[in-house]
Each structure stands twice: as structure tokens, then as C-alpha cells.
Coordinates of C-alpha atoms in Angstrom, one line a residue:
M123 CA -87.9 20.4 24.9
A124 CA -85.7 18.2 25.4
G125 CA -84.2 18.0 21.9
S126 CA -83.4 21.7 21.8
K127 CA -81.6 20.9 25.3
D128 CA -79.7 18.3 23.9
H129 CA -79.5 20.6 21.3
L130 CA -77.5 22.8 22.9
N131 CA -75.7 21.2 24.8
H132 CA -74.1 19.3 22.1
Q133 CA -73.4 22.4 20.7
H134 CA -71.5 24.0 24.6
I135 CA -69.2 20.5 23.9
N136 CA -68.3 20.9 20.7
A137 CA -67.7 25.1 21.3
R138 CA -65.6 23.7 24.8
L139 CA -63.3 21.4 22.9
T140 CA -62.7 24.2 20.2
F141 CA -62.2 26.8 22.5
D142 CA -59.1 24.2 24.1
L143 CA -57.9 22.8 20.9
M144 CA -56.9 27.0 19.4
A145 CA -55.3 27.7 23.5
K146 CA -53.5 24.5 23.0
R147 CA -52.4 24.5 19.4
Q148 CA -49.0 25.7 18.0
A149 CA -48.3 28.2 15.1
E150 CA -46.7 26.0 12.3
D151 CA -45.4 28.9 10.5
S152 CA -43.9 31.8 12.0
L153 CA -44.2 35.5 11.3
D154 CA -41.3 36.1 9.5
E155 CA -42.2 33.6 6.8
V156 CA -45.5 34.2 6.4
F157 CA -44.6 38.7 6.5
A158 CA -41.3 38.9 4.3
S159 CA -40.6 42.0 7.4
D160 CA -39.1 42.6 10.2
S161 CA -41.0 41.3 13.7
P162 CA -43.8 44.2 14.2
A163 CA -43.3 45.3 18.1
S164 CA -45.2 44.1 21.2
K165 CA -48.6 45.3 21.3
K166 CA -48.2 46.1 24.8
A167 CA -45.9 48.9 23.0
R168 CA -47.5 49.6 20.6
V169 CA -51.2 50.3 22.8
E170 CA -48.5 52.7 24.5
D171 CA -47.5 54.5 21.4
V172 CA -50.7 55.1 19.9
D173 CA -52.8 56.1 23.5
G174 CA -49.6 58.8 23.9
E175 CA -49.8 60.1 20.5
R176 CA -53.8 60.8 21.0
Q177 CA -53.5 62.6 25.0
L178 CA -53.5 66.2 25.3
S179 CA -51.0 68.2 26.4
N180 CA -52.9 68.6 29.8
G181 CA -52.6 64.8 30.3
K182 CA -56.5 63.6 29.0
P183 CA -57.4 61.8 26.3
S184 CA -59.2 63.3 22.9
A185 CA -62.5 62.8 22.4
S186 CA -62.1 60.0 19.7
N187 CA -59.7 58.3 22.1
R188 CA -62.5 57.7 24.0
A189 CA -65.4 56.8 21.9
A190 CA -63.2 54.0 20.1
H191 CA -62.4 52.6 23.9
H192 CA -65.8 52.7 25.2
T193 CA -67.2 50.8 22.1
N194 CA -64.3 48.6 22.3
G195 CA -64.6 47.8 25.9
Q196 CA -68.7 47.1 25.0
Q197 CA -68.0 43.9 22.6
F198 CA -64.8 42.8 24.6
E199 CA -67.7 42.8 27.6
A200 CA -70.1 40.5 25.8
E201 CA -67.8 38.7 24.1
E202 CA -66.5 37.7 27.4
Q203 CA -70.2 37.3 29.0
R204 CA -70.6 34.5 25.8
T205 CA -67.1 33.1 26.3
G206 CA -68.0 32.1 30.2
D207 CA -72.0 31.5 29.7
I208 CA -70.5 28.1 26.5
L209 CA -67.3 27.3 29.3
A210 CA -70.4 27.2 32.5
A211 CA -72.7 24.5 30.1
A212 CA -69.2 22.5 29.1
D213 CA -68.2 22.3 32.6
Q214 CA -72.1 21.4 33.5
E215 CA -72.6 19.5 30.9
G216 CA -69.1 17.4 31.7
E217 CA -69.8 16.8 35.4
E218 CA -71.2 13.4 34.5
L219 CA -67.9 12.5 32.8
E220 CA -65.0 13.3 35.6
E221 CA -65.4 10.1 37.0
A222 CA -64.9 7.5 33.7
E223 CA -62.6 10.1 31.9
A224 CA -58.5 9.8 32.9
P225 CA -56.7 13.3 33.7
S226 CA -54.0 14.8 30.7
P227 CA -51.0 14.5 31.1
T228 CA -51.1 18.1 30.3
S229 CA -53.0 19.0 33.3
L230 CA -51.0 17.5 35.5
L231 CA -47.9 19.3 35.0
D232 CA -47.1 22.3 37.1
E233 CA -45.5 25.5 34.7
D234 CA -42.8 25.1 37.6
Q235 CA -42.5 22.0 37.1
P236 CA -39.5 20.6 34.2
A237 CA -41.0 19.5 30.8
L238 CA -39.1 16.2 31.5
V239 CA -39.6 13.6 34.0
P240 CA -37.0 11.0 35.3
L241 CA -37.3 7.5 34.3
T242 CA -38.4 5.1 37.2
R243 CA -37.9 1.7 37.2
Q244 CA -40.5 -0.9 38.1
K245 CA -39.7 -3.0 40.7
A246 CA -43.3 -5.5 40.3
P247 CA -45.8 -5.1 37.9
A248 CA -48.9 -4.3 38.1
E249 CA -51.8 -6.4 39.8
G250 CA -53.3 -8.0 37.5
Y251 CA -49.7 -8.0 34.9
M252 CA -47.2 -10.7 36.8
D253 CA -47.6 -12.8 33.2
L254 CA -47.5 -9.8 30.6
Y255 CA -45.3 -10.7 27.6
L256 CA -44.3 -14.0 28.9
D257 CA -46.6 -14.7 25.9
T258 CA -44.2 -13.6 23.0
I259 CA -41.3 -16.5 24.8
D260 CA -40.4 -18.7 21.9
R261 CA -39.3 -22.2 23.5
S262 CA -38.7 -24.3 20.2
I263 CA -35.7 -21.6 19.2
L264 CA -34.4 -21.4 23.0
D265 CA -30.5 -23.6 22.8
F266 CA -29.1 -22.7 25.9
D267 CA -25.7 -24.9 25.0
F268 CA -24.0 -23.0 23.6
E269 CA -20.9 -21.1 25.4
K270 CA -22.7 -18.0 27.4
L271 CA -21.0 -14.8 25.9
C272 CA -22.8 -11.5 25.2
S273 CA -23.6 -11.5 21.3
V274 CA -22.4 -7.8 20.9
T275 CA -19.3 -7.6 23.7
L276 CA -18.7 -11.0 23.6
S277 CA -18.1 -11.3 27.5
N278 CA -18.6 -13.6 29.8
L279 CA -19.4 -11.6 33.2
N280 CA -23.6 -11.1 33.9
V281 CA -24.8 -12.5 30.9
Y282 CA -28.8 -12.7 29.9
A283 CA -30.7 -14.5 27.4
C284 CA -33.6 -13.4 25.7
L285 CA -36.6 -16.0 26.1
V286 CA -38.2 -14.6 22.6
C287 CA -35.2 -15.0 20.1
G288 CA -32.7 -17.0 22.5
K289 CA -29.7 -14.8 22.1
Y290 CA -27.1 -13.3 24.9
Y291 CA -26.5 -10.3 26.0
Q292 CA -24.6 -8.7 28.6
G293 CA -26.3 -6.8 32.0
R294 CA -30.1 -5.2 32.4
G295 CA -29.3 -1.7 33.4
P296 CA -30.8 1.2 31.3
K297 CA -27.8 1.3 29.6
S298 CA -26.9 -2.2 28.6
H299 CA -26.7 -4.3 25.2
A300 CA -30.4 -6.1 26.9
Y301 CA -32.1 -3.0 28.0
F302 CA -31.5 -1.5 23.8
H303 CA -32.8 -4.7 22.8
A304 CA -35.8 -4.9 24.5
L305 CA -36.7 -1.4 23.3
E306 CA -35.6 -1.8 19.1
E307 CA -36.6 -5.5 19.0
S308 CA -39.6 -4.9 21.6
H309 CA -38.4 -8.5 23.2
H310 CA -38.8 -7.8 26.5
V311 CA -37.8 -11.4 28.4
F312 CA -34.8 -12.4 29.9
I313 CA -33.3 -14.9 31.9
N314 CA -30.1 -14.4 34.0
M315 CA -27.5 -17.9 33.3
Q316 CA -26.1 -17.5 36.5
T317 CA -29.0 -17.1 39.0
Q318 CA -32.0 -18.3 36.4
R319 CA -34.3 -15.6 37.5
V320 CA -36.3 -14.1 34.7
Y321 CA -36.7 -9.8 34.4
V322 CA -39.2 -8.1 31.8
L323 CA -36.9 -5.0 29.9
P324 CA -37.4 -1.8 29.9
E325 CA -38.9 -2.4 33.2
G326 CA -37.3 -4.0 35.1
Y327 CA -39.3 -6.0 37.8
E328 CA -38.7 -9.4 38.2
V329 CA -41.4 -12.0 37.0
K330 CA -41.8 -15.3 39.3
S331 CA -44.4 -17.7 37.6
K332 CA -44.5 -21.4 38.0
S333 CA -45.1 -21.2 33.7
L334 CA -41.2 -20.8 33.9
D335 CA -39.9 -23.2 35.9
D336 CA -39.9 -25.7 32.3
I337 CA -37.1 -22.9 31.1
K338 CA -35.0 -23.0 34.3
V339 CA -34.9 -26.8 34.2
V340 CA -32.7 -26.4 30.7
V341 CA -30.6 -24.1 31.7
D342 CA -29.1 -25.9 34.6
P343 CA -30.8 -29.1 35.1
R344 CA -30.5 -30.3 39.5
Y345 CA -31.6 -33.8 40.4
S346 CA -32.8 -35.2 44.4
R347 CA -31.0 -37.7 45.6
E348 CA -34.4 -39.9 45.4
E349 CA -33.9 -39.7 41.1
V350 CA -30.3 -39.9 40.9
S351 CA -30.8 -43.4 42.7
K352 CA -33.6 -44.4 40.3
L353 CA -31.5 -43.6 37.2
D354 CA -30.1 -47.0 36.4
K355 CA -33.5 -49.1 38.1
E356 CA -36.6 -47.6 36.9
P357 CA -36.9 -47.0 32.4
R358 CA -38.0 -43.8 31.6
A359 CA -39.1 -42.4 28.8
S360 CA -39.6 -38.5 27.8
W361 CA -40.7 -36.3 25.2
D362 CA -39.4 -33.2 23.4
L363 CA -41.3 -30.0 22.0
G364 CA -41.8 -31.7 18.6
G365 CA -43.1 -35.0 20.3
K366 CA -40.2 -37.0 19.4
R367 CA -39.6 -39.8 22.2
Y368 CA -35.9 -40.2 24.2
R369 CA -34.4 -41.5 26.8
P370 CA -33.0 -39.3 29.4
G371 CA -28.7 -40.4 29.4
F372 CA -29.8 -41.9 25.8
V373 CA -29.5 -38.4 23.5
G374 CA -27.4 -37.5 20.7
M375 CA -25.1 -35.5 20.9
N376 CA -24.0 -32.5 18.2
N377 CA -20.7 -33.3 16.1
I378 CA -19.9 -30.1 15.5
K379 CA -17.1 -30.9 12.8
D380 CA -14.6 -33.4 13.9
N381 CA -15.6 -33.8 17.2
D382 CA -16.8 -37.2 17.7
Y383 CA -13.9 -38.4 19.1
F384 CA -14.9 -36.4 22.3
N385 CA -18.9 -36.9 22.1
V386 CA -17.7 -41.1 22.2
V387 CA -15.5 -40.5 25.4
I388 CA -18.2 -38.3 27.3
Q389 CA -21.4 -40.6 26.6
A390 CA -18.6 -43.3 27.8
L391 CA -17.7 -40.9 30.9
S392 CA -21.9 -40.3 31.7
H393 CA -22.2 -44.1 32.4
V394 CA -20.1 -44.7 34.8
P395 CA -22.8 -44.1 38.0
P396 CA -20.0 -42.7 40.3
L397 CA -18.7 -40.5 38.7
R398 CA -22.5 -39.5 37.1
N399 CA -23.4 -38.9 40.6
F400 CA -21.0 -36.7 42.0
F401 CA -21.0 -34.5 39.2
V402 CA -25.1 -34.6 39.3
L403 CA -25.6 -34.2 43.0
E404 CA -22.3 -32.4 44.0
D405 CA -22.0 -28.4 44.4
L406 CA -19.4 -27.5 41.9
S407 CA -19.9 -24.1 41.5
S408 CA -16.7 -22.9 43.1
S409 CA -14.5 -24.9 41.1
P410 CA -13.5 -24.6 37.6
Q411 CA -14.7 -23.9 34.8
L412 CA -13.4 -27.8 33.5
V413 CA -15.3 -29.2 36.1
Q414 CA -18.4 -26.7 36.3
R415 CA -19.0 -27.6 32.3
F416 CA -18.4 -31.0 31.8
S417 CA -21.1 -31.0 35.3
I418 CA -23.6 -29.3 33.2
L419 CA -22.9 -31.4 30.4
I420 CA -23.7 -34.8 32.9
R421 CA -26.7 -33.0 33.8
K422 CA -27.7 -32.0 30.7
I423 CA -27.5 -35.7 29.1
W424 CA -29.7 -37.4 31.7
N425 CA -32.7 -34.2 31.9
P426 CA -35.9 -35.8 31.3
R427 CA -37.6 -32.3 30.5
A428 CA -34.8 -31.2 27.6
F429 CA -37.2 -29.6 25.2
K430 CA -34.2 -30.5 21.8
S431 CA -33.7 -35.2 22.2
H432 CA -30.0 -33.9 21.8
V433 CA -26.9 -32.1 23.4
S434 CA -24.5 -30.0 22.2
P435 CA -20.9 -29.9 23.8
H436 CA -20.3 -26.8 22.2
E437 CA -19.1 -25.0 25.7
L438 CA -17.7 -27.8 27.7
L439 CA -15.2 -28.0 24.3
Q440 CA -14.4 -24.1 24.1
E441 CA -12.9 -25.0 27.9
I442 CA -10.9 -27.9 26.5
S443 CA -9.5 -25.9 23.9
L444 CA -8.6 -23.2 26.0
R445 CA -7.0 -25.2 29.2
S446 CA -4.7 -28.2 26.1
N447 CA -3.7 -24.9 24.0
K448 CA -5.8 -25.4 21.2
R449 CA -4.6 -29.4 21.4
F450 CA -7.8 -31.4 21.1
T451 CA -10.7 -28.2 19.4
L452 CA -13.9 -29.5 17.7
T453 CA -12.2 -28.5 13.8
Q454 CA -9.8 -31.0 14.3
Q455 CA -9.9 -35.0 14.9
S456 CA -8.0 -36.9 17.4
D457 CA -8.0 -39.5 19.0
P458 CA -10.3 -40.6 21.6
V459 CA -7.4 -42.6 24.3
D460 CA -5.7 -39.1 24.1
F461 CA -8.0 -36.7 25.0
L462 CA -9.6 -39.2 27.6
S463 CA -5.8 -39.9 29.6
W464 CA -5.6 -35.4 29.0
F465 CA -9.2 -35.2 30.5
L466 CA -9.1 -37.8 33.4
N467 CA -5.9 -36.3 34.6
N468 CA -7.1 -32.0 34.6
L469 CA -10.2 -33.0 35.7
H470 CA -8.3 -34.8 38.7
L471 CA -6.5 -31.7 39.3
A472 CA -8.9 -29.2 38.6
L473 CA -10.8 -31.3 41.5
G474 CA -8.2 -30.2 44.2
G475 CA -7.0 -33.9 43.8
S476 CA -2.7 -34.3 44.2
K477 CA -0.2 -35.4 41.9
T478 CA 1.8 -37.2 44.3
K479 CA -1.0 -38.9 46.6
P480 CA -3.6 -41.6 45.0
G481 CA -7.4 -41.3 45.9
T482 CA -7.4 -37.6 46.4
S483 CA -10.2 -37.1 44.0
I484 CA -13.2 -39.3 42.4
I485 CA -11.6 -39.5 39.4
Q486 CA -8.9 -41.4 41.2
R487 CA -11.3 -43.7 43.1
V488 CA -13.2 -44.8 40.4
F489 CA -10.6 -45.5 37.7
Q490 CA -7.1 -46.3 40.0
G491 CA -5.5 -49.1 40.4
R492 CA -1.7 -50.7 40.9
L493 CA 0.4 -52.5 38.7
R494 CA 3.6 -54.4 39.4
V495 CA 6.1 -54.1 37.0
E496 CA 9.2 -56.6 37.0
S497 CA 12.5 -55.6 34.7
Q498 CA 15.2 -56.9 33.3
Q499 CA 18.3 -55.8 31.5
I500 CA 19.2 -57.3 28.0
T501 CA 23.1 -56.9 27.0
A502 CA 24.5 -58.4 23.6
R503 CA 28.2 -59.5 23.3
A504 CA 30.1 -61.2 21.4
D505 CA 31.3 -65.0 21.7
A506 CA 34.2 -66.5 20.9
G507 CA 32.7 -67.3 17.5
D508 CA 31.6 -63.6 17.2
R509 CA 28.8 -64.3 17.2
L510 CA 25.7 -61.6 19.0
R511 CA 24.4 -63.3 22.4
F512 CA 22.0 -61.8 24.4
E513 CA 22.2 -62.0 28.3
E514 CA 19.5 -61.0 30.9
A515 CA 20.9 -59.6 34.3
A516 CA 20.5 -61.7 37.3
E517 CA 19.2 -58.9 39.0
V518 CA 15.2 -58.4 38.8
K519 CA 13.9 -54.5 39.7
A520 CA 10.3 -54.4 40.7
D521 CA 8.2 -51.2 40.8
I522 CA 4.7 -50.2 41.9
T523 CA 3.1 -48.0 39.8
R524 CA -0.2 -46.8 39.6
F525 CA -2.5 -46.8 35.9
L526 CA -6.2 -45.2 35.3
L527 CA -6.3 -47.6 31.9
L528 CA -4.7 -50.5 30.6
T529 CA -2.8 -51.0 26.8
L530 CA -3.6 -54.1 25.4
D531 CA -1.8 -54.8 22.1
L532 CA -3.0 -56.8 19.7
P533 CA -1.1 -59.3 17.5
A534 CA 0.2 -58.5 14.1
S535 CA -2.0 -58.4 11.3
P536 CA -1.7 -61.3 8.1
L537 CA 0.5 -59.6 5.9
F538 CA -0.5 -62.1 2.6
Q539 CA -4.1 -63.1 0.7
D540 CA -5.1 -66.7 1.8
E541 CA -6.2 -69.1 -0.9
L542 CA -9.5 -67.5 -1.5
D543 CA -8.0 -64.5 -2.5
K544 CA -9.4 -62.4 0.2
N545 CA -7.6 -60.8 3.2
I546 CA -8.2 -62.7 6.5
I547 CA -9.7 -60.7 9.4
P548 CA -8.4 -62.3 12.2
Q549 CA -10.2 -62.4 15.9
I550 CA -9.0 -63.1 19.5
P551 CA -10.7 -63.7 22.3
L552 CA -10.3 -60.7 25.4
T553 CA -8.6 -63.5 27.8
S554 CA -5.8 -63.4 25.5
I555 CA -4.7 -60.4 24.7
L556 CA -5.3 -59.7 28.4
S557 CA -2.5 -62.2 29.4
K558 CA -0.1 -59.7 28.9
Y559 CA -0.9 -59.1 32.5
D560 CA -0.6 -62.5 34.3
G561 CA 3.4 -61.9 35.6
L562 CA 4.6 -64.6 32.9
Q563 CA 4.6 -63.1 29.1
S564 CA 7.1 -60.8 29.1
Q565 CA 7.6 -58.0 26.6
E566 CA 10.9 -56.2 25.5
Y567 CA 11.1 -52.4 25.4
L568 CA 14.7 -50.5 25.4
A569 CA 17.0 -52.9 25.8
H570 CA 14.8 -54.4 28.6
R571 CA 12.9 -57.5 29.8
R572 CA 9.6 -56.3 31.1
R573 CA 6.4 -58.9 33.0
Y574 CA 3.3 -57.3 34.2
R575 CA 1.0 -57.2 37.1
L576 CA -2.4 -56.2 38.7
L577 CA -2.5 -56.0 42.3
H578 CA -5.7 -55.9 44.5
P579 CA -7.9 -54.2 45.1
L580 CA -8.6 -53.9 41.7
P581 CA -10.6 -50.5 41.3
P582 CA -14.2 -50.0 40.1
Y583 CA -14.3 -50.0 36.7
L584 CA -11.7 -50.7 34.7
L585 CA -10.2 -49.0 31.3
F586 CA -9.1 -51.1 28.5
H587 CA -7.2 -49.4 25.6
I588 CA -6.9 -52.1 22.5
K589 CA -3.6 -51.0 20.2
R590 CA -5.0 -50.8 16.6
F591 CA -2.5 -47.9 15.7
S592 CA 0.6 -47.9 15.0
H593 CA 2.6 -44.5 13.8
N594 CA 6.1 -44.1 12.4
K595 CA 8.4 -41.5 9.9
F596 CA 6.6 -43.0 7.1
V597 CA 3.0 -44.4 7.5
D598 CA 0.3 -45.3 9.7
E599 CA -0.5 -48.3 10.2
R600 CA -4.5 -49.9 11.2
N601 CA -4.8 -53.2 13.0
P602 CA -8.2 -54.3 11.7
T603 CA -7.7 -57.6 14.6
I604 CA -11.9 -58.1 15.5
V605 CA -11.7 -58.6 19.8
T606 CA -14.4 -61.1 21.2
F607 CA -15.1 -60.7 24.6
P608 CA -18.3 -61.3 26.5
V609 CA -21.1 -58.4 27.6
R610 CA -20.9 -60.3 31.2
S611 CA -18.8 -61.7 33.6
L612 CA -15.2 -61.3 32.6
D613 CA -13.1 -62.8 35.1
M614 CA -10.5 -60.8 36.0
S615 CA -8.7 -62.9 39.0
P616 CA -5.4 -64.9 36.5
Y617 CA -4.2 -61.4 36.4
V618 CA -4.3 -60.7 39.3
E619 CA -1.6 -61.0 42.3
P620 CA -2.8 -63.7 44.9
N621 CA -3.4 -61.2 48.3
P622 CA -5.4 -63.1 50.9
N623 CA -6.0 -60.4 52.7
L624 CA -7.6 -58.5 50.0
H625 CA -9.7 -61.2 48.6
P626 CA -10.3 -65.1 49.1
G627 CA -7.8 -66.7 47.0
G628 CA -9.6 -68.3 44.2
E629 CA -12.3 -66.6 43.7
P630 CA -12.9 -64.6 40.6
V631 CA -13.1 -61.2 40.1
W632 CA -16.1 -60.3 37.8
Y633 CA -16.5 -57.2 35.4
D634 CA -19.2 -56.5 33.2
L635 CA -19.3 -54.0 29.8
V636 CA -20.4 -50.5 30.7
A637 CA -19.6 -48.7 27.5
N638 CA -17.7 -50.1 24.4
I639 CA -16.2 -47.7 21.9
T640 CA -15.6 -48.3 18.3
H641 CA -13.4 -47.5 15.0
E642 CA -14.7 -47.6 11.6
A643 CA -12.5 -46.6 8.6
I644 CA -14.6 -45.4 5.4
R645 CA -13.7 -44.0 2.3
S646 CA -15.0 -40.5 1.3
R647 CA -14.8 -41.1 -2.6
D648 CA -15.4 -44.4 -4.1
D649 CA -12.8 -43.3 -6.6
S650 CA -10.3 -42.2 -3.7
V651 CA -6.2 -42.3 -4.6
E652 CA -5.0 -45.1 -3.1
G653 CA -2.9 -44.7 0.6
E654 CA -5.1 -41.9 1.0
A655 CA -6.1 -42.2 4.7
P656 CA -9.8 -43.6 5.5
R657 CA -12.3 -41.4 7.3
K658 CA -12.4 -42.1 10.9
V659 CA -15.7 -42.8 12.6
W660 CA -16.3 -43.9 16.1
R661 CA -19.8 -45.1 17.5
C662 CA -20.7 -45.8 21.8
Q663 CA -22.2 -48.7 22.5
V664 CA -23.1 -48.2 26.2
R665 CA -25.7 -50.3 28.5
D666 CA -29.4 -49.7 29.6
K667 CA -29.1 -51.4 33.1
S668 CA -33.1 -50.6 33.4
R669 CA -33.8 -52.5 30.8
E670 CA -30.7 -54.7 30.1
E671 CA -30.8 -53.5 26.5
W672 CA -27.5 -52.3 24.8
M673 CA -28.2 -48.2 22.8
Q674 CA -25.5 -47.6 20.3
I675 CA -24.8 -44.3 19.6
Q676 CA -23.4 -41.8 16.5
D677 CA -23.6 -38.0 16.4
L678 CA -26.9 -37.7 16.3
Y679 CA -27.9 -41.1 15.8
V680 CA -29.5 -43.4 18.6
E681 CA -30.5 -46.8 18.1
E682 CA -30.4 -49.9 19.7
V683 CA -28.2 -52.9 19.0
R684 CA -28.2 -56.8 19.9
K685 CA -25.5 -57.4 22.3
E686 CA -24.5 -60.5 20.9
I687 CA -23.4 -58.6 18.3
L688 CA -21.1 -55.7 19.5
F689 CA -18.0 -57.1 19.4
L690 CA -18.3 -56.9 15.7
G691 CA -16.7 -54.0 15.4
E692 CA -13.3 -52.9 16.0
S693 CA -13.6 -52.0 20.0
Y694 CA -11.1 -49.3 20.8
L695 CA -11.9 -48.1 24.4
Q696 CA -14.0 -50.4 26.9
V697 CA -15.9 -49.7 30.2
W698 CA -15.6 -52.4 32.9
E699 CA -17.9 -52.7 35.6
R700 CA -17.1 -54.6 38.8
R701 CA -19.6 -56.7 40.0
R702 CA -20.6 -56.0 44.2
E703 CA -19.3 -58.8 46.0
G704 CA -23.2 -61.3 46.6
K705 CA -24.6 -60.3 43.1
R706 CA -25.4 -63.3 40.9
K707 CA -23.8 -64.0 38.0
G708 CA -25.3 -63.0 34.8

């Protein structure tokens, strides 16, 4: 009995499912395609016509009509009773499954409701689904160093980055490119590049998960004052996603094409503590783009949680190219000193500095100093013997000017070879070329004889430009003279005019080297034509104060270098730091 009852229930369920499928199934072909004839009249109309023909003139139906109607009625009642039994049995069997089954979408729609329901975006994920799609994020391909432009519209407004493929798209609304990208590529996680808020598309809700904090740190690193105070005191090592070890602050910089002149200047400036601390700690969100992008690059150089052991200056270079009218670009080599002069002056103005009032920005407070310039006019006259005589005017004019960097002139390089038929590479100490500023040696310039003397107080940081290149209408010349210098304890007091009110007389003014930019001329081919200009290679040597070691950085290559051989390269630009009073001589 139990087996037969189960068999009967199974038949009832199959009958119910068959009935539902027949009720919901739509015709695959129209009647016009199956029968090559006109569509017949409706069933109701045909029944009325037949009944009307069979009625008698007195309004009563015929006997045959009554018999047919009685037979059809009995068949219909039997069929209806049998169908009702099947449905009742199926309903009774399905009561046990109602709680487990989800309602059919079609059963929830009323006949009067429209077929399409308006899209409603979620404000928050369903409970228990907060981390949905986060496993699709690919951190190994994320690179936030390039300019934040939509990959479709090239707009820089409201840009989102796809955390699956790394592409930039504008907006996240139902008609935005990020929304379509999520639908077409099934990439669902996006981060706003300005607010660092993460969203899931196309649903549109925000994801708040601690697992995304590392990505936000890479997009826009932030530091506390305590962390910044330890940058030069505590040695620290970090590892990127590939397991490569690197030192924060001493990372390579991508040479996109010919922007190594830019790289060395940024590396040197990033190791000037007052300048670095200002751009790391201050809120510069309302400043011009030049200031904001330089700040972000400095913070990325010192980021201890970076995904890569190098950074790319593409974003800052694009802004510099725009501001300088393409004077400094990433595709053409330029001079580091020319770029440094332009960059410091434009940073000063972008920070709200004054063109006339000194000390109005962090740039001037760190690098600007004062210089006394004495000049005498030189006149040429012919004496009685028709000989040309040069006479100096009795009047000596003295002017005080301000400077950001000091130019040091090298003596002329030798024109002849030595007795061993080898070119002589002369050497000269740094103190000898600094004597230009002792107030005694004079130089002739535009029919004037000039003398220079530094004035107290000297700036916290001195920039030395060792002039190696000379240009004329016919040829560009390079002076290969090697300049020897101490790494620590350079005394600048002989070149400063005494002022007891600002500095005790006879006391030294110590400076220590922070960064040294060197030049090297490399021929591209061994069989290059004589006279062809060699390729310029720039390197930056910076001091790691936490370890008292020196690191040499050339584009992506970072290596340790001994301080005893720093002067062997052709030094071109140097950054010196004034030692604080009371600090012991190293």
C-alpha cells in the first residue's frame, strides 16, 4: 500500500508539472505559418454561428443539438473532475516543500503590473556579503603613478580605478564608463582616486573593509609627525609584493625615455629634510597641481608599504611639461641645473610666495641666501704711444642680491697631452673654486670687474653648481676636471663676510654633504663618428643618515657606494646641509 501510494503521489506531481509547463509554454510557430490560409474566426464567434443555424424558427434548439450539447457537457465535467483531483493531490504533496522553495518570479507579478521593473541600486551589500568580489583584486598589476585620466574620455574629473585590471574610468553612475566596464568585463571593484573610497559596481554600494587599507596607502600615502621624525633616525627595510627588499626613501625612479635629468633632481630634493617634511605633512589639497603632484611623489618615495620597489614620475612630468611650455619633457634630455632653477622658482610661486619679499615660502627659507657683489667699470684708452690701456673706474658699486644656488667655475682644461701621450685629467679641491666668493678674487664680465662675498646668515642648505659645460655658436664643450671634496665638515667661514651680531668671529661654519649629482659621458657605439656628441648619464648619490651610508641611484638601479670614492665622478650639482650649533664634528 505504501509503494502504491508513493507511486500515485509521484504521478500527481508529474501531472502538475506537465500542466504548468503546458500553461506557460508559448507557441513556437504562428498559425499563419503552419496553415497557409487566412486566420480563422474566433472560437466564440464560430460557436455562435453554428448554434444560430441549428435553432428553429420558434427559438428552440433541435434534438441533435441538444444531444451533442449533453454529450459534450458530460465529457467536460468528467475532464474537469479528473484535473481537479490531480491538482488537489499535487497541492497536498507540495505543502511539505513550500517552506524550502523560493517563490517563482512570475508568480510574484500581477497581471496589471508592467513587465519591466526600474533598477534600484544597493546602498549596502547584503548581510554576510561585505567581502564579495574582493578576491578578484590583482595587486600585482596596480600602478597609480601615472596621470589620473579616464582611458575612454581622457578626462581627469571624478576618476575611478578598476582594482582588477588597473584601468582608469570616469564616474560610477548607471551611464558611466566604469559601470559599462563592470558589466562587460565582470570587473566589480573600483576606487575613487580622490577620496580613496571603494565601490562595487554595478550594484553601487561602498565597501568598507580593512583589507583594502594597503591599496589606499599606495594610492595616497600619509604619515604622522612621529613617523616623519623617525625617517632619518631609525633604519628601516621593506619588501614589495614580489619579495624584493628595498629601503624607503632610496628607491629607483623610472626613466620613461630621457627624463633622467629630472630623476636626479627629485631624488636630491627628497633628501632635504625640511623640504621633505613640509610636502609630506602639510595639507596641500587646495594648492596648484604642481605642488600636489610633487607632494604625492615625495610621499611615494618614502612609502614603506609600496607594492613596487620603484616609482614613476609620469604624473609630475606631465604637469611640468604643461607649465614650462614643453621646455622640460620626458622625451628630450635637458640640463639638471636649468630644471632645478625653473622648478624651485615655480614651486615658490605655486606655494603663494612673493616675487619681491624674501622668505615667503618653504623654498626660500631652506635655500635662499644673500650675496654682496662689488663691480668696477673698466675703460679702454689709447696712450701717447698709441698703446691700449685699461683703466678701472675709481667708483666701486656694491649691490646685495639673493641667490638660490651658487655657481662654481672650473679652470680651463689642458689642451695638450702629457709626456706619456695620455690626456691629463686635472683635479682641483672644492675650496679652490669656492674662493670665488672670498671677496678678493675678481672676475671680468661685460666691461666690469666683479668681486663676490657671502653674507650672514647662510641658508640651512647650500646648492653648488659646478659649471662644466660651455656653449657657443660652433661647439659644446665639457670640462672633465675632477673636483675633490670632503663628505663632512666643509668650513664656509672664509667665504662669508664677518658679522659678530649674527655669528661669532673666527668660528667655523660647518656644512655636510647631503646629495651629489654626477655626470658621465658615454658613447653610444664604439664606431661612432668623431665629433658626435656622447650620451649624457646622470647619477645621484645620497646619504642615508640612519645608517651613515651612501647610496647611488641611476634610474631604477640602486646600490651602495663607498664615501671615499664619491669625488671620482664628474660632480655637477651638490646639496650641502648646515650643521646645527652644538653638533659634534663628524
